[in-house]
């Protein structure tokens, strides 16, 4: 629950303006239910927006400066709209700066300066897309206040582009897309090649999604992530012997892959590619079983997804594997897997509501004993994508 009154007071303390000019926007974090490391391979993903995220308060300034402050970090910055550049020392403010840079690339020059205060409820570095939510809320707020048209698919694309080109993280489209286009109680089936998407009501009845944060910082995530991407590209090159037009692994069916996997000589690269093609197939299977309200089968697909990320794609690690294994031991758990990039971060489990207390106690205990880290758990509802906030939220 965000206390808007308190945030407005903080805004006024930081910038000294009066309350009447302050506008408020919100973008959620996201959890991916299945379809991991498929987005940059042109495959499908199945994420959902969370009910918590980043709230942005902003008001216009008389000059052409942008001021950034956060309730989460002490670092503040004031920059000129013209000549925005990436600077390592600017830390988190590189995300909103990247959006201003991106808008300028698209011919959208801000007509005035802004004071901005960010308030994040997403644990930082937990793989729940705190950076995507900062990017998307900034783009949405600035476009709204500048009176420009709002297209949330385009906002996702521009935000991803800013993260790739300005911040220098080579992520796919999933996070920004989910944060920009999520709808309460729905997951998003997104084809990352065409960006066609479908909102799928996520009716889990007596079962709840429970996020487990390993609180293991995702060390080396960028370099390992880029290594996986490069391996997928290598696999495509080998498979082009059979499919000269192939540009992305997601363009192959499982049958086509199975018949031609031998063309990939490197065993590690072959395993990476197998994960991607099988994971895309699991997303398709998930749609069939969820359509039949068969949560049992969906849980099994979640488990298979994690096992493949552990054994074939190798992006889990001891913390995620321990937490997932402990989760699966608790009666009333239909499935459990890592979510996001991996290498630490969070798990997501489908847990019967009557088992949630036991789940949190048991998994917490086993995990803490095995790793020495204290985990955190969030029973999560699915929320809306980016929007302007008029009332207390
Ligand atoms: C991170 C990236 C996404 C996606 C996932 C893995 O969250 O930002 O684009 O690749 O990892 O599915």
PDB file of N, CA and C and ligand atoms in Angstrom, residues 30 32 35-40 45 127 129 163 171-176 218 225 340-342, ligand 1:
ATOM      1  N   UNK A  30       6.970  -7.258 -12.321  1.00  0.00           N
ATOM      2  CA  UNK A  30       6.334  -8.394 -13.017  1.00  0.00           C
ATOM      3  C   UNK A  30       6.877  -9.712 -12.485  1.00  0.00           C
ATOM      4  N   UNK A  32       7.232 -13.714 -14.100  1.00  0.00           N
ATOM      5  CA  UNK A  32       6.981 -14.525 -15.288  1.00  0.00           C
ATOM      6  C   UNK A  32       6.545 -15.913 -14.843  1.00  0.00           C
ATOM      7  N   UNK A  35       8.033 -19.634 -19.599  1.00  0.00           N
ATOM      8  CA  UNK A  35       8.590 -19.072 -20.829  1.00  0.00           C
ATOM      9  C   UNK A  35       9.800 -18.228 -20.462  1.00  0.00           C
ATOM     10  N   UNK A  36      10.872 -18.913 -20.014  1.00  0.00           N
ATOM     11  CA  UNK A  36      12.043 -18.170 -19.512  1.00  0.00           C
ATOM     12  C   UNK A  36      13.201 -18.278 -20.493  1.00  0.00           C
ATOM     13  N   UNK A  37      13.841 -17.160 -20.725  1.00  0.00           N
ATOM     14  CA  UNK A  37      14.937 -17.040 -21.696  1.00  0.00           C
ATOM     15  C   UNK A  37      14.463 -17.409 -23.097  1.00  0.00           C
ATOM     16  N   UNK A  38      13.225 -17.082 -23.346  1.00  0.00           N
ATOM     17  CA  UNK A  38      12.671 -17.306 -24.689  1.00  0.00           C
ATOM     18  C   UNK A  38      12.472 -15.983 -25.425  1.00  0.00           C
ATOM     19  N   UNK A  39      12.354 -14.855 -24.687  1.00  0.00           N
ATOM     20  CA  UNK A  39      11.956 -13.595 -25.362  1.00  0.00           C
ATOM     21  C   UNK A  39      12.962 -13.161 -26.424  1.00  0.00           C
ATOM     22  N   UNK A  40      14.256 -13.194 -26.093  1.00  0.00           N
ATOM     23  CA  UNK A  40      15.245 -12.741 -27.078  1.00  0.00           C
ATOM     24  C   UNK A  40      15.493 -13.798 -28.154  1.00  0.00           C
ATOM     25  N   UNK A  45       6.297 -15.818 -24.054  1.00  0.00           N
ATOM     26  CA  UNK A  45       6.457 -15.702 -22.598  1.00  0.00           C
ATOM     27  C   UNK A  45       5.064 -15.552 -21.995  1.00  0.00           C
ATOM     28  N   UNK A 127      15.050  -9.513  -9.498  1.00  0.00           N
ATOM     29  CA  UNK A 127      14.546 -10.119 -10.728  1.00  0.00           C
ATOM     30  C   UNK A 127      13.052  -9.946 -10.905  1.00  0.00           C
ATOM     31  N   UNK A 129      11.884  -6.996 -12.006  1.00  0.00           N
ATOM     32  CA  UNK A 129      11.807  -5.900 -12.994  1.00  0.00           C
ATOM     33  C   UNK A 129      11.648  -4.517 -12.394  1.00  0.00           C
ATOM     34  N   UNK A 163      17.137   0.645 -22.400  1.00  0.00           N
ATOM     35  CA  UNK A 163      17.933  -0.226 -21.526  1.00  0.00           C
ATOM     36  C   UNK A 163      19.085  -0.867 -22.311  1.00  0.00           C
ATOM     37  N   UNK A 171      18.784  -6.807 -22.488  1.00  0.00           N
ATOM     38  CA  UNK A 171      17.594  -7.598 -22.128  1.00  0.00           C
ATOM     39  C   UNK A 171      16.649  -7.759 -23.319  1.00  0.00           C
ATOM     40  N   UNK A 172      15.717  -8.701 -23.204  1.00  0.00           N
ATOM     41  CA  UNK A 172      14.651  -8.866 -24.194  1.00  0.00           C
ATOM     42  C   UNK A 172      13.496  -7.907 -23.878  1.00  0.00           C
ATOM     43  N   UNK A 173      12.330  -8.165 -24.492  1.00  0.00           N
ATOM     44  CA  UNK A 173      11.199  -7.235 -24.376  1.00  0.00           C
ATOM     45  C   UNK A 173      10.247  -7.595 -23.222  1.00  0.00           C
ATOM     46  N   UNK A 174      10.391  -8.795 -22.643  1.00  0.00           N
ATOM     47  CA  UNK A 174       9.348  -9.284 -21.733  1.00  0.00           C
ATOM     48  C   UNK A 174       9.030  -8.333 -20.579  1.00  0.00           C
ATOM     49  N   UNK A 175      10.054  -7.870 -19.881  1.00  0.00           N
ATOM     50  CA  UNK A 175       9.818  -7.126 -18.636  1.00  0.00           C
ATOM     51  C   UNK A 175       9.080  -5.821 -18.920  1.00  0.00           C
ATOM     52  N   UNK A 176       9.604  -5.055 -19.859  1.00  0.00           N
ATOM     53  CA  UNK A 176       8.982  -3.769 -20.168  1.00  0.00           C
ATOM     54  C   UNK A 176       7.572  -3.981 -20.711  1.00  0.00           C
ATOM     55  N   UNK A 218      22.013 -10.951  -7.638  1.00  0.00           N
ATOM     56  CA  UNK A 218      22.260 -11.636  -8.893  1.00  0.00           C
ATOM     57  C   UNK A 218      23.621 -11.243  -9.471  1.00  0.00           C
ATOM     58  N   UNK A 225      24.180 -13.593 -18.741  1.00  0.00           N
ATOM     59  CA  UNK A 225      23.011 -13.403 -19.606  1.00  0.00           C
ATOM     60  C   UNK A 225      23.471 -13.226 -21.061  1.00  0.00           C
ATOM     61  N   UNK A 340      12.385 -14.969 -14.046  1.00  0.00           N
ATOM     62  CA  UNK A 340      13.311 -13.897 -14.455  1.00  0.00           C
ATOM     63  C   UNK A 340      14.596 -14.460 -15.038  1.00  0.00           C
ATOM     64  N   UNK A 341      15.663 -13.685 -14.933  1.00  0.00           N
ATOM     65  CA  UNK A 341      16.915 -14.078 -15.581  1.00  0.00           C
ATOM     66  C   UNK A 341      17.606 -15.249 -14.881  1.00  0.00           C
ATOM     67  N   UNK A 342      17.406 -15.373 -13.552  1.00  0.00           N
ATOM     68  CA  UNK A 342      18.074 -16.444 -12.810  1.00  0.00           C
ATOM     69  C   UNK A 342      19.327 -15.946 -12.120  1.00  0.00           C
TER      70      UNK A 342
HETATM   71  C1  LIG B   1      15.418 -10.872 -17.745  1.00  0.00           C
HETATM   72  C2  LIG B   1      15.327 -10.078 -19.042  1.00  0.00           C
HETATM   73  C3  LIG B   1      14.134 -10.545 -19.881  1.00  0.00           C
HETATM   74  C4  LIG B   1      14.145 -12.069 -20.061  1.00  0.00           C
HETATM   75  C5  LIG B   1      14.365 -12.777 -18.733  1.00  0.00           C
HETATM   76  C6  LIG B   1      14.550 -14.265 -18.891  1.00  0.00           C
HETATM   77  O1  LIG B   1      14.314 -10.595 -16.942  1.00  0.00           O
HETATM   78  O2  LIG B   1      15.204  -8.693 -18.774  1.00  0.00           O
HETATM   79  O3  LIG B   1      14.125  -9.866 -21.122  1.00  0.00           O
HETATM   80  O4  LIG B   1      15.107 -12.446 -21.005  1.00  0.00           O
HETATM   81  O5  LIG B   1      15.482 -12.266 -18.035  1.00  0.00           O
HETATM   82  O6  LIG B   1      13.378 -14.855 -19.358  1.00  0.00           O
END
